[in-house]
Coordinates of C-alpha atoms and ligand atoms in Angstrom, one line a residue:
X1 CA 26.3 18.1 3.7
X2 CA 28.6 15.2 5.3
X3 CA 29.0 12.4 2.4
X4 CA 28.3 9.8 4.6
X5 CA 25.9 7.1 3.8
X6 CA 22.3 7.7 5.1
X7 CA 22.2 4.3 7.3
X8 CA 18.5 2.8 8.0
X9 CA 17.7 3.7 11.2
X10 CA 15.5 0.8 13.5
X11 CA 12.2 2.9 12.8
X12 CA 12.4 2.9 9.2
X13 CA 13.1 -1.4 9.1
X14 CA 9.6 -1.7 11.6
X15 CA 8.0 0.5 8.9
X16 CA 9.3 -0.8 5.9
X17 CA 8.7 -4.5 7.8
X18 CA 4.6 -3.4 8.9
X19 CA 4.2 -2.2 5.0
X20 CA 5.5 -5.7 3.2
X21 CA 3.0 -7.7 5.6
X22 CA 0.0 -5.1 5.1
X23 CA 0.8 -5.7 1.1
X24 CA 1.3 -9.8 2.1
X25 CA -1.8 -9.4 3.2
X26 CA -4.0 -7.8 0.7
X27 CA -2.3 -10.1 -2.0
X28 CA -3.0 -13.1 -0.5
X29 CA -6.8 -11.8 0.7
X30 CA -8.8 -13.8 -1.5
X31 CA -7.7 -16.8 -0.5
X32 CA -7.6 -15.9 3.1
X33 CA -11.2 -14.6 3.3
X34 CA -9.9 -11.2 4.6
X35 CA -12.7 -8.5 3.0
X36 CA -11.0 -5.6 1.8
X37 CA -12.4 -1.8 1.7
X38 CA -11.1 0.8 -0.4
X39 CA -11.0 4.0 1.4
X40 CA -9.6 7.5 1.7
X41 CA -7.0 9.0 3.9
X42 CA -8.3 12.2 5.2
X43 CA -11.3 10.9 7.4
X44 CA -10.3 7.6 7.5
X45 CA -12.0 5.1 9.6
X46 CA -8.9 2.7 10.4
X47 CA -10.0 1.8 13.6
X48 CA -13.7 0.8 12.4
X49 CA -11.8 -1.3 9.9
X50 CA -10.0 -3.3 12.0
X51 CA -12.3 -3.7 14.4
X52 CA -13.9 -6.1 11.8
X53 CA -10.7 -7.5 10.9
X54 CA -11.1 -6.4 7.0
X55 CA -8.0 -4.8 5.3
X56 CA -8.1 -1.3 4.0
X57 CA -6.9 -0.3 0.5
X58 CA -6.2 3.4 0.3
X59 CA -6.2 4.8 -3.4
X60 CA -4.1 8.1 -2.9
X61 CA -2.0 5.9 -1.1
X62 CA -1.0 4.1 -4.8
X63 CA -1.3 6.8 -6.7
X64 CA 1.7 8.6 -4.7
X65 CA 3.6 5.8 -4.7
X66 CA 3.2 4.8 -8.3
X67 CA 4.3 9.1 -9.0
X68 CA 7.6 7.9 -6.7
X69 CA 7.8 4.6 -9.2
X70 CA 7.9 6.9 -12.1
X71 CA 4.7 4.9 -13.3
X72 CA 2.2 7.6 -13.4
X73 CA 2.7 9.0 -16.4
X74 CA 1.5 6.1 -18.4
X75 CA -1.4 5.6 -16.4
X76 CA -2.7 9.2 -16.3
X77 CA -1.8 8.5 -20.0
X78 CA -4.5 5.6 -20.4
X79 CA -6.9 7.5 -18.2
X80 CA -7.2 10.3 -20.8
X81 CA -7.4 8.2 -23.3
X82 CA -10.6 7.0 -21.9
X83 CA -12.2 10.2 -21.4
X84 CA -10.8 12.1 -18.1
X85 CA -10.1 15.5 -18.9
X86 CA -6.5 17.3 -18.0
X87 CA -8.3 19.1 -15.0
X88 CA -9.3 15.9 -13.4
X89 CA -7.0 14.8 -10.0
X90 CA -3.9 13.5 -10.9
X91 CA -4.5 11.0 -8.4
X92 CA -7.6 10.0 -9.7
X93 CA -6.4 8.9 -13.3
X94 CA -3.3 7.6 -11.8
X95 CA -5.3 4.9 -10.0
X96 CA -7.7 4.6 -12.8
X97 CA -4.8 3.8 -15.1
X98 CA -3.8 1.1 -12.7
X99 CA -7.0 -0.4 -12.8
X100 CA -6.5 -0.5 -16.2
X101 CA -3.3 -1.9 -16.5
X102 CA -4.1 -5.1 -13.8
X103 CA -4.3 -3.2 -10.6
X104 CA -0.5 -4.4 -9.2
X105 CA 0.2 -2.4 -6.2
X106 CA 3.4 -0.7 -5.1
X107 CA 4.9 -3.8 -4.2
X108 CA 4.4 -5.3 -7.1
X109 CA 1.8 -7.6 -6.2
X110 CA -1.7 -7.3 -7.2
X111 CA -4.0 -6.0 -5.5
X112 CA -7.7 -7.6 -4.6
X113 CA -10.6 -6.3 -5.5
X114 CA -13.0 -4.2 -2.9
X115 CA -15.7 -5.9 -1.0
X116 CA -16.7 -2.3 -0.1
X117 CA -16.2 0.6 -0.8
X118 CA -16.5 3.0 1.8
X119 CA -16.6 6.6 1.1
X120 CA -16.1 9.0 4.0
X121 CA -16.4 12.5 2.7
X122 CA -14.3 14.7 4.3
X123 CA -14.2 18.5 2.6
X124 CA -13.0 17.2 -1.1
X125 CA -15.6 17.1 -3.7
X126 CA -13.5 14.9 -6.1
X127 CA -14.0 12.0 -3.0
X128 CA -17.0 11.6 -4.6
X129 CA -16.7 11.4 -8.1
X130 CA -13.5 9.4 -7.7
X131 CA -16.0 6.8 -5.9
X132 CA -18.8 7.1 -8.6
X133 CA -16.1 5.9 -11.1
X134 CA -14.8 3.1 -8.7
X135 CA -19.2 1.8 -8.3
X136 CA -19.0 1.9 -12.2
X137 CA -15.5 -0.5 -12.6
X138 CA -16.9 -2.5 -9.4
X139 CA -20.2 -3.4 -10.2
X140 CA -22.1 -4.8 -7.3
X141 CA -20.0 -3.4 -4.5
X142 CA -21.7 -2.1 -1.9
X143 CA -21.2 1.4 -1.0
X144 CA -20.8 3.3 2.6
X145 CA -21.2 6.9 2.7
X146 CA -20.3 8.2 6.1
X147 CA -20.8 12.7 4.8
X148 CA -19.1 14.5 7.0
X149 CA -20.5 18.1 7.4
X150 CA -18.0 20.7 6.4
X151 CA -16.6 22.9 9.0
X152 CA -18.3 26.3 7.6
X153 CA -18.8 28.2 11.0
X154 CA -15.1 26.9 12.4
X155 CA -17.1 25.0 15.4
X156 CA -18.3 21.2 15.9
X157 CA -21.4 20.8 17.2
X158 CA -23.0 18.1 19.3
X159 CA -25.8 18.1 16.7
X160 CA -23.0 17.8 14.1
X161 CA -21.8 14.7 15.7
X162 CA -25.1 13.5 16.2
X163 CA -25.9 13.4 12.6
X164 CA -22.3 11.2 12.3
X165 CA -23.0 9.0 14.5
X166 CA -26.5 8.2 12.9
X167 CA -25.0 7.3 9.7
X168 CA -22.5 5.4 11.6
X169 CA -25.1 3.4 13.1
X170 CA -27.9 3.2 11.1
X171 CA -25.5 2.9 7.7
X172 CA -22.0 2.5 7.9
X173 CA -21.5 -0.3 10.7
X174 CA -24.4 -2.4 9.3
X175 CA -22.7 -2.3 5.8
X176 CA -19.7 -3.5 7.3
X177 CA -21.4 -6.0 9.5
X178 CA -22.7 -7.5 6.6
X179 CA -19.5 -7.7 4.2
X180 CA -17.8 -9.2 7.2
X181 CA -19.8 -11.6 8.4
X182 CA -18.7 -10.1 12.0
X183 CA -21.7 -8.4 14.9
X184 CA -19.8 -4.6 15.9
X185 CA -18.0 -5.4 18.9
X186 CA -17.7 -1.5 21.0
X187 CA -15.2 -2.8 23.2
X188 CA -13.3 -4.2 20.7
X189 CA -13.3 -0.7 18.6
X190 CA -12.4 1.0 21.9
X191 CA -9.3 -1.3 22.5
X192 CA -8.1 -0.5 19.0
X193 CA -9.3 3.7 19.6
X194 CA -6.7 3.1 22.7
X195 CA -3.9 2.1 20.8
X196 CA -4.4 5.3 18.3
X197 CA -4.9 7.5 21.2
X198 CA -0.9 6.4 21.7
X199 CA 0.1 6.5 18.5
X200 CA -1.6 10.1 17.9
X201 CA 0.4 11.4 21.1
X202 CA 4.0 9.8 19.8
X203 CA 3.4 11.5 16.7
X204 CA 2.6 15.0 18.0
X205 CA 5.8 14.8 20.2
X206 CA 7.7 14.1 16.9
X207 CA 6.4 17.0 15.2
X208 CA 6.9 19.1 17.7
X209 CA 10.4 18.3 18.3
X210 CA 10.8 20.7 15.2
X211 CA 10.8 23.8 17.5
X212 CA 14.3 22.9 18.5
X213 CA 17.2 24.8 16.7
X214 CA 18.5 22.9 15.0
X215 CA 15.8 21.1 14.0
X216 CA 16.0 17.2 14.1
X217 CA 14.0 16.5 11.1
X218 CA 12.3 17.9 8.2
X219 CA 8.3 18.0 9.2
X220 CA 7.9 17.7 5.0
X221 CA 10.2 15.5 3.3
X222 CA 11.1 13.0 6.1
X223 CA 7.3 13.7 7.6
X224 CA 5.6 12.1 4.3
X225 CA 7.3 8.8 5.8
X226 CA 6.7 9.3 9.4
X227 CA 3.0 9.8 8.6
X228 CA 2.9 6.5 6.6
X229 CA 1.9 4.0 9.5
X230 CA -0.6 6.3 11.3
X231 CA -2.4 7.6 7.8
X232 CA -2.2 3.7 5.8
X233 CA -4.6 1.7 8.5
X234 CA -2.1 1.0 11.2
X235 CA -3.3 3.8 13.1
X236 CA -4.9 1.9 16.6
X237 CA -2.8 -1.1 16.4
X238 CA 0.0 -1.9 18.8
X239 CA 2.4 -2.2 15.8
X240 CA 2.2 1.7 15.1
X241 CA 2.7 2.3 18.8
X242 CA 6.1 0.5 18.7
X243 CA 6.7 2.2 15.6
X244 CA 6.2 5.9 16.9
X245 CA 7.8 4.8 20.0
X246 CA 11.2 4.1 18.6
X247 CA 11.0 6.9 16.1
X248 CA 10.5 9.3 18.9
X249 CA 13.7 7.6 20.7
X250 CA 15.5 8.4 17.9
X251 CA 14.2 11.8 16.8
X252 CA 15.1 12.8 20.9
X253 CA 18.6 11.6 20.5
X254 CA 18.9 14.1 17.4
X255 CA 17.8 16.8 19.5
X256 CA 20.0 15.5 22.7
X257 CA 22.9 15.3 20.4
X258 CA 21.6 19.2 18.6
X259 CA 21.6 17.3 15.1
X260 CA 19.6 18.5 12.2
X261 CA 17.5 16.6 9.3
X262 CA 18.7 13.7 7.6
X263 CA 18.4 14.0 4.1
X264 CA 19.3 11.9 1.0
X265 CA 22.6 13.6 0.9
X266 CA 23.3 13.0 4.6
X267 CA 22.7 15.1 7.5
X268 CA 22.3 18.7 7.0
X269 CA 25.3 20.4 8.4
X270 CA 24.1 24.0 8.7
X271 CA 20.7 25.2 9.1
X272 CA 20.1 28.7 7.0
X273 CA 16.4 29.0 6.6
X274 CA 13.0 27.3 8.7
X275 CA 10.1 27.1 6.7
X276 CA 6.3 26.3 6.9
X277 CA 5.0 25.0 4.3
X278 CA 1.1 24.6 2.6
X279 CA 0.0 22.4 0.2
X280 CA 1.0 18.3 -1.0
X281 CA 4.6 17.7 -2.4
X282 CA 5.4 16.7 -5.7
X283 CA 5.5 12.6 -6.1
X284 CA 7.3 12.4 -9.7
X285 CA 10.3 14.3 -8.6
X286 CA 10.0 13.8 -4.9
X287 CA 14.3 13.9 -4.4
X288 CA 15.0 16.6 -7.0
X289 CA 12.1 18.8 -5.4
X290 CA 13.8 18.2 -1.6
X291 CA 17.4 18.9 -3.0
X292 CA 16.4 22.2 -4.2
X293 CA 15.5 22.6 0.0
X294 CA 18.3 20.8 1.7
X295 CA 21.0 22.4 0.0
X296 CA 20.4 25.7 0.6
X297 CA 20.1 24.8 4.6
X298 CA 16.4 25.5 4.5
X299 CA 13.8 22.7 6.5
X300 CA 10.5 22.7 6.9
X301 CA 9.4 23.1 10.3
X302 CA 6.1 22.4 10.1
X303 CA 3.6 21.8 6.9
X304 CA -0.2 21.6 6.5
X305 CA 0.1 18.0 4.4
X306 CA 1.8 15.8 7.1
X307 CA -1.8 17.1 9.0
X308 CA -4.1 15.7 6.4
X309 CA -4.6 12.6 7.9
X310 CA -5.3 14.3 11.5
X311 CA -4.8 17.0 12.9
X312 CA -3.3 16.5 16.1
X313 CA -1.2 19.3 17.3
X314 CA -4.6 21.0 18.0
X315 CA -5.5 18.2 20.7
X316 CA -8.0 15.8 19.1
X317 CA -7.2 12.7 19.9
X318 CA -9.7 9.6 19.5
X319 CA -11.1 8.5 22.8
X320 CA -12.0 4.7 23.9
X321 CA -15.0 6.0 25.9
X322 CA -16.5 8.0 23.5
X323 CA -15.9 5.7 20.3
X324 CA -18.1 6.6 17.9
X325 CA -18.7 10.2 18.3
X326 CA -14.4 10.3 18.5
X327 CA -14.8 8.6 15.2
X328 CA -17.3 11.5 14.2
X329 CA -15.0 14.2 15.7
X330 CA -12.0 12.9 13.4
X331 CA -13.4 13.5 10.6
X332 CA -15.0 16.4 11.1
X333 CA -11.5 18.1 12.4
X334 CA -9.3 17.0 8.9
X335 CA -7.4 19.7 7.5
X336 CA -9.3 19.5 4.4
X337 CA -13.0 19.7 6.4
X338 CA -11.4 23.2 8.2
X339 CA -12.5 26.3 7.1
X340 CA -10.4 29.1 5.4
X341 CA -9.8 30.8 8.3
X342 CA -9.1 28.1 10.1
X343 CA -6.7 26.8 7.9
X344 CA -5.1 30.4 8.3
X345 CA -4.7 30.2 11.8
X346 CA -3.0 27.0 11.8
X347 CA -0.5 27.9 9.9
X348 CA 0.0 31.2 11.7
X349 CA 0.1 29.0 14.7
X350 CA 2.6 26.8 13.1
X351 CA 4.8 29.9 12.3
X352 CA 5.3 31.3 15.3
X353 CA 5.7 28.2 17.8
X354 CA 8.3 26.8 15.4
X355 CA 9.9 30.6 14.8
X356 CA 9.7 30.1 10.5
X357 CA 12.2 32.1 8.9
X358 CA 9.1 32.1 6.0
X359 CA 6.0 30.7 4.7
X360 CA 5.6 28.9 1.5
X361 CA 3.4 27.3 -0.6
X362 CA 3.4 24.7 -3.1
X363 CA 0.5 25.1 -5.3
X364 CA -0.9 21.7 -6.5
X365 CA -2.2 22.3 -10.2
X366 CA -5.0 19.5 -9.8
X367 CA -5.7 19.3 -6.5
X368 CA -8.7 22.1 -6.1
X369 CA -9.2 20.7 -2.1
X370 CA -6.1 22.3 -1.3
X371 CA -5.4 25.0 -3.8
X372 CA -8.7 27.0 -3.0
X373 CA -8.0 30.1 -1.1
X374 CA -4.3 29.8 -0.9
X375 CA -3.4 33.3 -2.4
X376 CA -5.6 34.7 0.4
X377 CA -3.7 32.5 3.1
X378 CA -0.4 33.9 1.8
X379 CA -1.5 37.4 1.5
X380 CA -3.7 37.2 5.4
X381 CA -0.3 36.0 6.5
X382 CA 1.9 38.2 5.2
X383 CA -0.2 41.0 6.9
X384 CA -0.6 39.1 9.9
X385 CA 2.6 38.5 10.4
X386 CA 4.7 40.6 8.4
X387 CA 6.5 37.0 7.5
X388 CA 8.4 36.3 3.6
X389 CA 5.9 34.2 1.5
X390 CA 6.8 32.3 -1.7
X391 CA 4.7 30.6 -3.9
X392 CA 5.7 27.8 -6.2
X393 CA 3.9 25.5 -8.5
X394 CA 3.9 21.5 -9.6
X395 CA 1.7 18.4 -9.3
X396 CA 0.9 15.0 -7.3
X397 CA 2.1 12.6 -9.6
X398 CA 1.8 14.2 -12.9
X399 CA 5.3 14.7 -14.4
X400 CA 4.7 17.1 -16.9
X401 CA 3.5 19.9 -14.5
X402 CA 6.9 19.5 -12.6
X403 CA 9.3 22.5 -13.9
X404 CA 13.0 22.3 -12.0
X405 CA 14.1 25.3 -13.3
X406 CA 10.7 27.1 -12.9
X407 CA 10.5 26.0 -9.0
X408 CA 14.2 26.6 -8.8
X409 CA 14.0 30.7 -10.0
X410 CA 11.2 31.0 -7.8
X411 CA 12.8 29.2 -4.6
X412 CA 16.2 31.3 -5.2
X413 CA 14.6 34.3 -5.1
X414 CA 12.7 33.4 -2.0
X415 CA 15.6 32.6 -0.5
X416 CA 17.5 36.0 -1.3
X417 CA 14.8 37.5 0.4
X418 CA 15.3 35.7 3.2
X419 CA 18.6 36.4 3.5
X420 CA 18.2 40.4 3.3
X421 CA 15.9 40.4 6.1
X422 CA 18.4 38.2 8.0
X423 CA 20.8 40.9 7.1
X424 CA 18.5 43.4 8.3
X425 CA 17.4 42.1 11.5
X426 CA 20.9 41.5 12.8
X427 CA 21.8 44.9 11.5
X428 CA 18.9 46.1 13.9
X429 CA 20.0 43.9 16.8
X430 CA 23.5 44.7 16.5
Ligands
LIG501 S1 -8.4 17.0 -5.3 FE1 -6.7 17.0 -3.7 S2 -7.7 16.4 -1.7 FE2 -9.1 15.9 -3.4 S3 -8.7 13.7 -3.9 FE3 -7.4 14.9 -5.3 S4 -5.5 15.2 -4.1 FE4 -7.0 14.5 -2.6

């Protein structure tokens, strides 16, 4: 690693600039009149949101970025002292416990309470407990349930999207029609849809300037970030677009220039290993957990969380003409809403366009959406593709389930094994 300073490049400033108004806002929402919704990520309905000019609130959203604040300990603390087992979703009592402790927000301002809460269920049960506990601390908030029907034969069908856009309709847009004060405006929804069509194809041309050697960023560690704007309600505005826009300028001048990642430490000098990678990143120890990658050389490539607010590298994009049923289609294509084998052949997909050295996972203790089935991918893909897996093991924002030396054993000897089958191949291509 070169010891130079990481500088702030332009794209970071825009974000970092588009994330203190968004907070502005929220804090000063009471006294604005701005209604505010809490939602989720995965299935999120951004565009809907804006196009009644209310302010989302994103829960997993906090919860991450209280782990990064090193103050989720003490509020997964409180939560179990109120009753919420061990096995519950660390990101669940996280934002619990900041409930209890006055609800201030990353920024350090408080944030407002909901005006609805809207509940789009996208493939994770917990969704809908973690909602059941907000209707009990928010007495007298409505409630919009938009169920989005799981993925189980690997298809979408027009009758599947039909039964979306019913509850859009006949449930979800009345709600919000209501809590705003505002009529649905289509057009209006369609201009915003426009702007996240753009923003949705900026992205994908980021992560796919990963199949260069080397690669220009890390699709894990730096990708968390890059998937901020698009996943935290910025999605179909014009600010994203400008945002994606100059990120892509400067992820293209990497590859232009044939520079790898930028990491904490500077930019990586030498890349050894590429990685995919499965399953959400630890929040508590987010720098110690990427040093353990960046210096042995290895970045990841491509990983299944930077996809769990859309997946768009398999061509969904939303579409102005089509709004709702787009809407629908969203939803119903989120990596947690994908079957098993679906999920498989993603990856595999992701392995062999971006030539991965390996495939990894990092297996979220309380997070059962993602965890489910991923011995089988590992195993299916090691068959499939006769690739190295590894398999490590930590938690969202829980500190205690985050072992250094554990992860580090594991990762070392995942990385040997890489190496002797580098050793091996050029020894057959010599
Ligand atoms: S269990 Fe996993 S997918 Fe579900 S809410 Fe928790 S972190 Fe999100």
């Amino acid at each position: 690693m070169s010891a130079k300073e990481v500088s702030k490049e332009k794209s970071m400033i825009i974000q970092k600039e588009m994330l203190s108004r968004h907070f502005k806002a929220l804090s000063t929402a009471k006294e604005t009149g701005k209604k505010v919704v809490y939602t989720f990520v995965p299935g999120n309905l951004s565009e809907l949101i804006l196009a009644f000019d209310m302010l989302p609130v994103y829960p997993e959203i906090n919860a991450l970025q209280s782990g990064m604040r090193k103050k989720s300990r003490d509020f997964i603390r409180d939560s179990e002292k109120i009753g919420y087992s061990e096995d519950v979703c660390t990101y669940v009592k996280c934002d619990i416990g900041m409930m209890l402790n006055g609800n201030i927000g990353p920024t350090g301002e408080k944030l407002p309470e909901p005006d609805l809460l809207l509940l789009s269920y996208t493939g994770c049960f917990t969704f809908m407990k973690w909602f059941e506990n907000l209707e009990r601390l928010y007495p007298g908030v409505p409630v919009a349930m938009l169920h989005t029907p799981y993925q189980e034969g690997g298809k979408i069908s027009d009758e599947m999207v039909q039964y979306m856009v019913k509850q859009l309709k006949e449930d979800v847009i009345p709600k919000m029609e209501k809590v705003s004060g505002k009529k649905f405006d289509p057009d209006r929804l369609s201009e915003i849809l426009g702007y996240a069509r753009q923003s949705q194809d900026l992205i994908t041309e980021i992560f796919n300037a990963t199949k260069h050697k080397p690669s220009p960023i890390d699709a894990y560690f730096a990708g968390v970030y890059y998937i901020g704007p698009i996943n935290a309600g910025f999605r179909g505005t014009p600010e994203a677009v400008e945002y994606y826009r100059e990120l892509n300028n400067e992820v293209q001048l990497r590859v232009k220039n044939g520079q790898g990642p930028v990491t904490p430490a500077g930019e990586m000098e030498e890349e050894r290993f590429r990685l995919v990678l499965e399953g959400p990143p630890n929040w508590t120890n987010f720098r110690e957990f990427w040093s353990l990658f960046y210096n042995m050389g290895a970045v990841i490539v491509a990983s299944s969380y930077t996809k769990v607010g859309g997946v768009y590298d398999l061509g969904f994009r939303h579409d102005p003409w089509q709004p709702l049923e787009s809407l629908s289609k969203y939803c119903m294509n989120c990596y947690t809403n994908l079957n098993l084998p679906q999920r498989i052949d993603l990856l595999a997909k992701c392995i062999n366009e971006y030539e991965a050295d390996g495939f990894l996972i990092n297996s979220i203790k309380s997070c059962n959406s993602f965890s489910a089935g991923q011995l089988l991918m590992m195993r299916t893909l090691e068959d499939r593709l006769g690739i190295p897996v590894g398999f490590i093991e930590s938690d969202l924002v829980d500190p205690r389930y985050f072992s250094y030396s554990n992860i580090k054993n594991r990762l070392d000897s995942f990385f040997q094994m890489l190496d002797q089958r580098k050793i091996i191949q050029n020894q057959q291509t010599a």
